[in-house]
Coordinates of C-alpha atoms in Angstrom, one line a residue:
M292 CA 6.0 -68.1 93.4
N293 CA 2.7 -67.6 95.3
S294 CA -0.6 -67.9 93.6
F295 CA -1.3 -64.2 93.3
K296 CA 2.0 -63.4 91.5
Y297 CA 1.5 -66.4 89.2
W298 CA -1.9 -65.2 88.1
L299 CA -0.7 -61.6 87.8
M300 CA 2.1 -62.5 85.5
L301 CA -0.1 -64.7 83.4
A302 CA -2.6 -61.8 83.0
L303 CA 0.1 -59.4 82.0
L304 CA 1.5 -61.8 79.4
L305 CA -2.0 -62.3 78.1
V306 CA -2.6 -58.5 77.7
S307 CA 0.7 -58.1 76.0
F308 CA -0.1 -60.9 73.6
I309 CA -3.5 -59.3 72.7
N310 CA -1.9 -55.9 72.2
V311 CA 0.8 -57.3 69.9
A312 CA -1.8 -59.3 67.9
A313 CA -4.0 -56.3 67.6
G314 CA -1.2 -54.1 66.6
G315 CA -0.1 -56.6 64.0
A316 CA -3.6 -56.7 62.6
R317 CA -3.7 -53.0 62.4
S318 CA -0.3 -52.7 60.7
K319 CA -0.9 -55.5 58.2
P320 CA -0.3 -54.0 54.7
A321 CA -3.2 -53.8 52.3
P322 CA -3.0 -56.2 49.3
Q323 CA -0.5 -54.7 46.8
K324 CA -1.9 -53.4 43.6
K325 CA -0.6 -55.0 40.4
S326 CA 1.8 -52.8 38.3
M327 CA 1.1 -52.0 34.7
V328 CA 3.3 -53.3 31.9
A329 CA 4.7 -50.3 30.1
S330 CA 7.3 -51.8 27.7
H331 CA 7.0 -52.2 24.0
A332 CA 8.4 -55.7 24.0
P333 CA 6.7 -58.6 22.2
L334 CA 4.8 -60.6 24.8
T335 CA 3.5 -64.1 23.8
E336 CA 0.0 -65.0 24.6
P337 CA 0.0 -68.2 26.7
F338 CA -2.8 -70.8 26.6
L339 CA -5.6 -70.0 29.0
A340 CA -8.7 -72.2 29.2
K341 CA -12.0 -70.3 28.7
P342 CA -13.0 -69.1 32.1
A343 CA -16.3 -69.9 33.8
I344 CA -19.0 -67.2 33.8
G345 CA -18.9 -64.8 36.8
A346 CA -15.5 -66.0 38.2
P347 CA -12.8 -63.2 38.2
F348 CA -9.4 -64.3 36.9
R349 CA -6.0 -62.7 36.3
D350 CA -4.6 -62.2 32.9
P351 CA -1.5 -64.4 33.1
V352 CA 0.8 -61.8 31.3
F353 CA -0.6 -58.5 32.5
G354 CA -2.1 -59.3 35.9
T355 CA -5.4 -57.5 35.3
T356 CA -8.6 -58.7 36.8
I357 CA -11.1 -60.0 34.2
T358 CA -14.6 -61.5 34.5
R359 CA -16.7 -63.2 31.9
L360 CA -20.2 -61.7 32.0
T361 CA -22.2 -63.9 29.6
D362 CA -22.7 -67.4 28.4
A363 CA -24.1 -67.2 24.9
A364 CA -23.9 -71.0 24.2
A365 CA -26.0 -71.8 27.3
Q366 CA -28.7 -69.3 26.1
H367 CA -28.5 -70.6 22.5
A368 CA -27.5 -67.2 21.3
E369 CA -25.3 -66.4 18.2
G370 CA -23.2 -64.3 20.6
F371 CA -23.2 -61.5 23.1
V372 CA -20.9 -58.7 22.1
C373 CA -19.5 -55.3 23.0
Y374 CA -21.1 -53.4 20.1
Y375 CA -18.3 -51.1 19.1
S376 CA -15.2 -49.4 20.6
K377 CA -16.5 -45.8 20.4
L378 CA -19.9 -46.5 22.0
D379 CA -19.9 -46.4 25.8
P380 CA -21.9 -49.3 27.1
F381 CA -21.7 -48.1 30.8
N382 CA -24.4 -45.9 32.2
A383 CA -23.5 -42.7 34.0
D384 CA -22.8 -44.3 37.4
E385 CA -21.4 -47.5 35.9
T386 CA -24.1 -49.7 37.5
K387 CA -25.6 -51.0 34.2
I388 CA -23.9 -52.2 31.1
L389 CA -25.5 -52.3 27.6
I390 CA -24.8 -55.6 25.8
Y391 CA -25.8 -56.6 22.3
R392 CA -27.2 -60.0 21.5
R393 CA -26.5 -60.8 17.9
G394 CA -29.7 -60.7 15.8
G395 CA -30.9 -57.3 17.0
Q396 CA -31.7 -57.6 20.7
W397 CA -30.2 -55.4 23.5
F398 CA -29.7 -56.4 27.1
I399 CA -28.8 -54.7 30.3
Y400 CA -26.2 -56.4 32.6
S401 CA -26.2 -55.4 36.3
P402 CA -22.8 -56.0 37.9
A403 CA -24.3 -55.8 41.4
N404 CA -26.4 -58.9 41.1
H405 CA -25.0 -60.4 37.9
T406 CA -28.3 -60.4 36.0
L407 CA -28.9 -60.0 32.3
R408 CA -32.3 -58.8 31.1
R409 CA -33.8 -57.4 28.0
A410 CA -33.5 -53.7 27.4
P411 CA -36.7 -51.8 26.8
V412 CA -35.6 -50.8 23.3
K413 CA -38.3 -50.9 20.7
N414 CA -37.9 -49.6 17.2
S415 CA -39.4 -49.8 13.7
Q416 CA -37.7 -49.4 10.3
T417 CA -34.3 -48.3 11.5
D418 CA -31.4 -49.4 13.8
A419 CA -32.2 -48.3 17.3
Q420 CA -28.6 -47.2 18.1
P421 CA -29.2 -47.0 21.9
R422 CA -27.0 -44.8 24.0
W423 CA -27.0 -44.0 27.7
H424 CA -27.5 -40.4 28.8
P425 CA -23.9 -39.3 29.7
T426 CA -24.9 -37.8 33.1
Q427 CA -28.3 -39.3 34.1
A428 CA -27.8 -42.9 35.1
N429 CA -31.4 -44.0 34.6
I430 CA -31.9 -42.6 31.1
L431 CA -31.5 -44.6 27.9
F432 CA -31.9 -43.0 24.4
W433 CA -32.6 -44.6 21.0
F434 CA -34.0 -43.9 17.6
D435 CA -37.4 -45.1 16.2
A436 CA -37.7 -44.0 12.6
N437 CA -37.9 -40.2 12.8
K438 CA -38.1 -40.0 16.6
I439 CA -35.7 -39.9 19.6
M440 CA -37.0 -42.1 22.3
Q441 CA -36.1 -42.2 26.0
H442 CA -36.6 -44.8 28.7
D443 CA -36.4 -43.9 32.4
F444 CA -35.4 -46.9 34.5
A445 CA -36.4 -45.1 37.7
T446 CA -40.0 -44.7 36.6
G447 CA -40.3 -47.4 34.0
R448 CA -41.7 -44.9 31.5
T449 CA -40.8 -44.7 27.8
T450 CA -41.4 -41.3 26.2
T451 CA -40.8 -39.6 22.9
I452 CA -38.2 -36.8 23.2
H453 CA -38.8 -35.4 19.8
T454 CA -40.3 -36.2 16.4
F455 CA -38.7 -34.8 13.2
P456 CA -41.6 -34.4 10.7
A457 CA -39.3 -33.3 7.8
Y458 CA -37.7 -36.7 7.7
Q459 CA -38.7 -40.3 7.7
F460 CA -35.6 -41.4 9.6
V461 CA -32.9 -39.9 11.9
T462 CA -29.5 -41.6 12.4
N463 CA -25.9 -41.1 13.3
F464 CA -25.0 -44.1 11.1
D465 CA -24.5 -46.3 14.2
E466 CA -21.3 -44.7 15.4
G467 CA -22.2 -41.2 16.7
N468 CA -22.4 -40.1 20.4
Y469 CA -24.1 -37.4 22.4
S470 CA -22.1 -34.6 23.9
A471 CA -20.5 -35.3 27.3
D472 CA -23.2 -33.4 29.1
G473 CA -26.0 -35.1 27.2
R474 CA -27.3 -31.9 25.7
Y475 CA -26.4 -32.1 22.0
V476 CA -26.4 -34.8 19.3
A477 CA -25.5 -34.6 15.7
L478 CA -27.9 -36.3 13.3
A479 CA -28.6 -37.1 9.7
G480 CA -32.2 -36.5 8.7
K481 CA -33.1 -38.9 5.8
N482 CA -35.9 -39.8 3.5
W483 CA -36.4 -42.9 1.4
P484 CA -34.7 -44.2 -0.7
W485 CA -31.8 -44.5 1.7
Q486 CA -28.9 -43.9 -0.8
T487 CA -30.5 -41.2 -3.0
G488 CA -33.3 -39.6 -0.9
L489 CA -33.1 -36.4 1.0
Q490 CA -30.2 -36.2 3.5
E491 CA -29.4 -33.3 5.8
F492 CA -27.0 -33.0 8.8
F493 CA -27.8 -30.9 11.8
V494 CA -27.3 -30.5 15.6
F495 CA -30.2 -31.1 18.0
D496 CA -30.5 -29.6 21.5
L497 CA -32.1 -32.1 23.8
N498 CA -32.6 -29.6 26.6
E499 CA -34.5 -27.1 24.4
R500 CA -35.9 -29.7 22.0
L501 CA -34.9 -27.7 18.9
L502 CA -32.4 -27.3 16.2
P503 CA -30.0 -24.4 17.2
G504 CA -28.7 -24.1 13.7
K505 CA -29.8 -24.7 10.1
P506 CA -29.6 -28.2 8.5
M507 CA -26.7 -28.7 6.0
P508 CA -27.7 -30.3 2.7
A509 CA -25.9 -33.7 2.1
T510 CA -28.1 -35.6 -0.3
G511 CA -26.2 -38.1 -2.3
R512 CA -23.1 -38.1 0.0
T513 CA -21.8 -41.5 1.1
V514 CA -21.1 -41.1 4.8
D515 CA -19.7 -43.6 7.3
W516 CA -20.7 -41.8 10.5
V517 CA -21.5 -38.4 12.0
S518 CA -21.0 -37.4 15.6
I519 CA -21.0 -34.4 17.9
S520 CA -17.7 -33.8 19.9
P521 CA -17.6 -34.2 23.7
S522 CA -18.0 -30.5 24.3
G523 CA -20.7 -30.1 21.7
K524 CA -18.6 -27.5 19.8
Y525 CA -17.8 -29.6 16.8
V526 CA -19.5 -32.0 14.4
V527 CA -17.3 -34.6 12.8
V528 CA -18.3 -36.4 9.5
L529 CA -16.4 -39.3 8.1
V530 CA -17.1 -39.6 4.4
G531 CA -17.0 -43.1 3.0
S532 CA -15.6 -42.1 -0.4
P533 CA -13.9 -40.4 -2.1
H534 CA -10.8 -39.6 0.0
G535 CA -8.9 -36.3 -0.2
A536 CA -8.3 -32.9 1.4
G537 CA -11.5 -31.2 0.3
Q538 CA -15.0 -31.2 1.7
W539 CA -16.8 -34.6 1.3
Q540 CA -13.4 -36.3 0.9
G541 CA -12.6 -38.0 4.1
V542 CA -12.8 -36.4 7.6
D543 CA -14.7 -33.2 7.8
V544 CA -14.9 -31.1 11.0
Y545 CA -17.6 -28.4 11.4
R546 CA -18.2 -25.8 14.0
A547 CA -21.5 -26.5 15.7
P548 CA -24.3 -25.7 15.6
E549 CA -23.9 -23.6 12.4
M550 CA -22.2 -26.5 10.5
E551 CA -19.4 -24.2 9.4
L552 CA -16.6 -26.2 7.8
L553 CA -13.1 -25.8 9.4
P554 CA -10.5 -25.6 6.6
H555 CA -7.9 -28.0 8.2
A556 CA -6.3 -31.1 6.7
Y557 CA -7.4 -34.0 8.8
Y558 CA -6.4 -37.6 7.9
P559 CA -8.6 -38.4 4.9
Y560 CA -9.3 -42.1 5.6
S561 CA -9.8 -43.9 8.9
D562 CA -10.2 -47.6 9.5
H563 CA -11.3 -47.0 13.1
A564 CA -11.3 -43.8 15.2
D565 CA -12.9 -42.0 18.1
L566 CA -13.3 -38.5 19.5
G567 CA -11.8 -37.8 22.9
I568 CA -9.9 -35.3 25.1
D569 CA -6.1 -35.2 25.4
G570 CA -4.1 -34.3 28.5
D571 CA -4.2 -30.6 27.7
G572 CA -8.0 -30.6 27.5
N573 CA -8.1 -30.4 23.7
E574 CA -10.8 -32.2 21.8
V575 CA -9.1 -34.7 19.5
Y576 CA -9.7 -37.2 16.7
V577 CA -7.7 -40.4 17.4
T578 CA -7.4 -42.7 14.4
D579 CA -5.7 -45.7 12.9
N580 CA -3.7 -44.6 9.9
A581 CA -4.3 -47.3 7.4
E582 CA -1.6 -46.1 4.9
D583 CA 2.0 -47.2 4.8
T584 CA 3.5 -43.7 4.8
Y585 CA 5.9 -43.6 7.8
P586 CA 9.7 -44.3 7.3
D587 CA 9.5 -47.3 9.7
R588 CA 6.9 -48.8 7.4
L589 CA 4.6 -49.5 10.4
R590 CA 0.9 -48.7 10.8
H591 CA 0.6 -45.7 13.0
L592 CA -1.9 -44.3 15.5
E593 CA -2.4 -40.6 15.1
K594 CA -4.1 -37.7 17.0
Y595 CA -5.6 -34.6 15.3
R596 CA -6.8 -31.6 17.3
L597 CA -10.3 -30.6 16.2
D598 CA -9.8 -26.9 16.6
N599 CA -6.7 -26.5 14.3
G600 CA -6.0 -29.9 12.7
V601 CA -2.5 -30.3 14.2
K602 CA -1.3 -33.9 14.0
T603 CA 0.6 -35.9 16.7
D604 CA 2.1 -39.3 15.9
L605 CA 1.3 -41.6 18.8
L606 CA 2.7 -45.1 18.1
G607 CA 3.6 -47.5 15.3
C608 CA 2.5 -51.2 15.2
A609 CA 3.0 -54.1 12.9
W610 CA 1.2 -53.7 9.6
G611 CA -0.9 -56.9 10.1
L612 CA -2.7 -55.4 13.1
S613 CA -5.9 -53.5 12.8
R614 CA -6.5 -51.1 15.7
L615 CA -9.9 -50.3 17.3
V616 CA -9.9 -47.0 19.2
S617 CA -11.9 -46.0 22.3
C618 CA -11.7 -42.5 24.0
R619 CA -14.7 -42.6 26.2
N620 CA -12.6 -42.0 29.3
F621 CA -13.6 -38.3 29.7
A622 CA -13.0 -38.4 33.5
A623 CA -9.5 -39.7 33.0
P624 CA -8.4 -38.0 29.8
G625 CA -5.1 -38.0 28.0
W626 CA -5.1 -41.7 26.9
A627 CA -6.8 -43.8 24.2
I628 CA -7.7 -47.5 24.6
I629 CA -6.6 -49.6 21.6
S630 CA -7.6 -53.2 20.8
T631 CA -5.7 -54.9 18.0
Y632 CA -6.7 -57.9 15.9
S633 CA -4.6 -59.8 13.4
S634 CA -5.0 -60.3 9.7
P635 CA -4.8 -63.8 8.3
K636 CA -1.2 -63.3 7.1
H637 CA -0.2 -61.9 10.4
L638 CA -1.7 -64.9 12.2
A639 CA 0.3 -67.3 10.0
E640 CA 3.6 -65.7 10.8
E641 CA 5.6 -67.7 13.4
K642 CA 6.6 -64.5 15.2
T643 CA 5.2 -62.4 18.0
Y644 CA 5.1 -58.7 17.5
P645 CA 4.5 -56.0 20.1
F646 CA 0.8 -55.5 20.9
D647 CA -0.4 -58.6 19.1
D648 CA -4.1 -59.2 19.8
E649 CA -3.9 -57.0 22.9
I650 CA -5.8 -54.3 24.7
F651 CA -3.6 -51.4 25.8
A652 CA -3.7 -47.7 26.5
V653 CA -1.5 -45.2 24.5
K654 CA -0.8 -41.7 25.8
L655 CA -2.1 -38.8 23.6
D656 CA 1.0 -36.6 23.9
G657 CA 3.3 -38.3 21.4
S658 CA 5.6 -39.8 24.0
R659 CA 4.7 -43.4 22.8
A660 CA 4.0 -44.2 26.4
V661 CA 1.7 -47.3 26.8
K662 CA 0.0 -49.2 29.6
R663 CA -0.7 -52.8 28.4
I664 CA -3.8 -54.4 29.8
A665 CA -4.8 -57.8 28.4
H666 CA -4.7 -60.4 25.6
H667 CA -8.4 -60.5 24.4
R668 CA -8.1 -64.0 22.7
S669 CA -10.6 -63.1 20.0
Q670 CA -9.8 -64.2 16.5
R671 CA -11.6 -62.7 13.5
F672 CA -10.0 -64.5 10.7
A673 CA -8.7 -67.9 9.8
V674 CA -4.9 -68.5 9.9
G675 CA -3.4 -67.6 6.5
D676 CA -6.6 -66.8 4.5
Y677 CA -10.1 -65.3 4.6
S678 CA -12.0 -68.6 4.6
Y679 CA -13.3 -67.5 8.0
N680 CA -14.1 -63.8 8.6
N681 CA -16.7 -62.8 11.2
Y682 CA -17.0 -59.1 12.0
W683 CA -18.4 -59.8 15.5
D684 CA -15.2 -61.5 16.5
Q685 CA -13.5 -58.1 16.7
P686 CA -12.8 -57.4 20.4
N687 CA -14.3 -53.9 20.2
A688 CA -12.8 -52.9 23.6
V689 CA -14.3 -49.8 25.1
I690 CA -13.4 -47.9 28.3
S691 CA -15.8 -46.5 30.8
R692 CA -16.1 -42.7 31.4
S693 CA -14.3 -43.0 34.8
G694 CA -11.5 -45.1 33.3
N695 CA -12.1 -47.9 35.9
Y696 CA -13.5 -50.5 33.5
I697 CA -13.0 -51.9 30.0
L698 CA -15.6 -54.1 28.2
F699 CA -14.7 -56.3 25.3
S700 CA -16.0 -59.4 23.5
S701 CA -14.1 -62.6 22.5
N702 CA -14.6 -65.9 20.8
W703 CA -11.7 -67.2 22.9
R704 CA -10.0 -68.4 19.7
E705 CA -12.8 -70.8 18.9
L706 CA -13.7 -69.9 15.3
G707 CA -17.5 -70.1 14.7
A708 CA -18.2 -70.2 18.4
P709 CA -20.6 -67.7 20.0
Q710 CA -18.9 -64.6 21.4
D711 CA -19.1 -63.6 25.0
V712 CA -18.6 -60.3 26.8
Y713 CA -15.8 -59.8 29.4
L714 CA -15.2 -57.0 31.9
I715 CA -11.8 -55.7 33.0
D716 CA -11.7 -54.1 36.4
L717 CA -8.8 -51.7 36.7
R718 CA -9.4 -50.1 40.1
E719 CA -6.6 -52.2 41.7
Q720 CA -4.0 -51.5 39.0
E721 CA -1.0 -49.6 40.2
G722 CA 0.0 -46.9 37.8
W723 CA -3.3 -46.9 35.9
I724 CA -4.5 -43.7 34.1
T725 CA -7.1 -42.9 36.8
G726 CA -4.2 -42.2 39.3
E727 CA -2.6 -39.5 37.1

């Protein structure tokens, strides 16, 4: 073979090799998404060492991606927690996360640069009850006595939205939310003394800065919480006691802003609940039925339509599991996020039940469909008795508006240890609710 042919063949072989390599690179499949667990089978929680802060890890049973966001012990804090399951800690574009430091301080976590800094929440005399504006990513609301305050992170300015001169305080009893567009909020206006002083319920329009309806008298009523519905069409009031079918006896639903009572029989007592949207676009009340009334003797999750009170049975779980409810996923509706935690007796049983100490999604159509997400590894009670009982050890799992993220807190089964906050990233989960 002469020199020219040799070099020509070598060049052709080289070009062929490059083309194959390039084609192989182009055809290389993307990393496969993890499939969701959809069974109702008991799944034992394996041991998992407490993860380092900021290092994503996979749940060993469910395959979801989780990251620990805080290190309370290193900061000598009692604990950093996800405040409650019905309160969305994510701002509108999900670039900031509101985290509570036990003892009364609020912090903002930034996922982009993994920083934690004090929130500009200042209040006197009452709980601040901060909430993000549902559609404006830089706006944070809170209460200061009888005022609604606002901080704009874009300008750094804090302003008073409105002062209610007829009252000394305004509140939603720590569990209310703003309407999904940020326009309406349901409030209780109160005067001292807290239990027996003047109390009235009303709707406030933040756009017009006025009350579109008349306040409803409620002095002397023991109320757990009050909230506007996502659409702003309804106000829901959970009465602490007594429990029954009449007004001021459990769950009352009013048409807003007139505060006109709807005469439907909603479940009269709720351990935990949230307001959400089902797959048909109906506004619903999703609750943990804390009474043993079903033939299977299980503790059931239920859905009630706000407009007509129609009930749908969603799922039964072991009686020893309390269930926290989150329906903040307005952009991916039709599902509720449930986080369970075990009673002392349940912890003492040498048996694994379905959904033990888990975070999972349940479909709101009555099909009993679930998508199981993680073991949260947070333990509120001692095994077998109530010698240890810390409210802040509840996982309080809450889903973001987009459905892409879930935040929860955990003591990682270290009783008495500070709690930390964890973020579940569900964007890579095959079959997750955002793909429906």
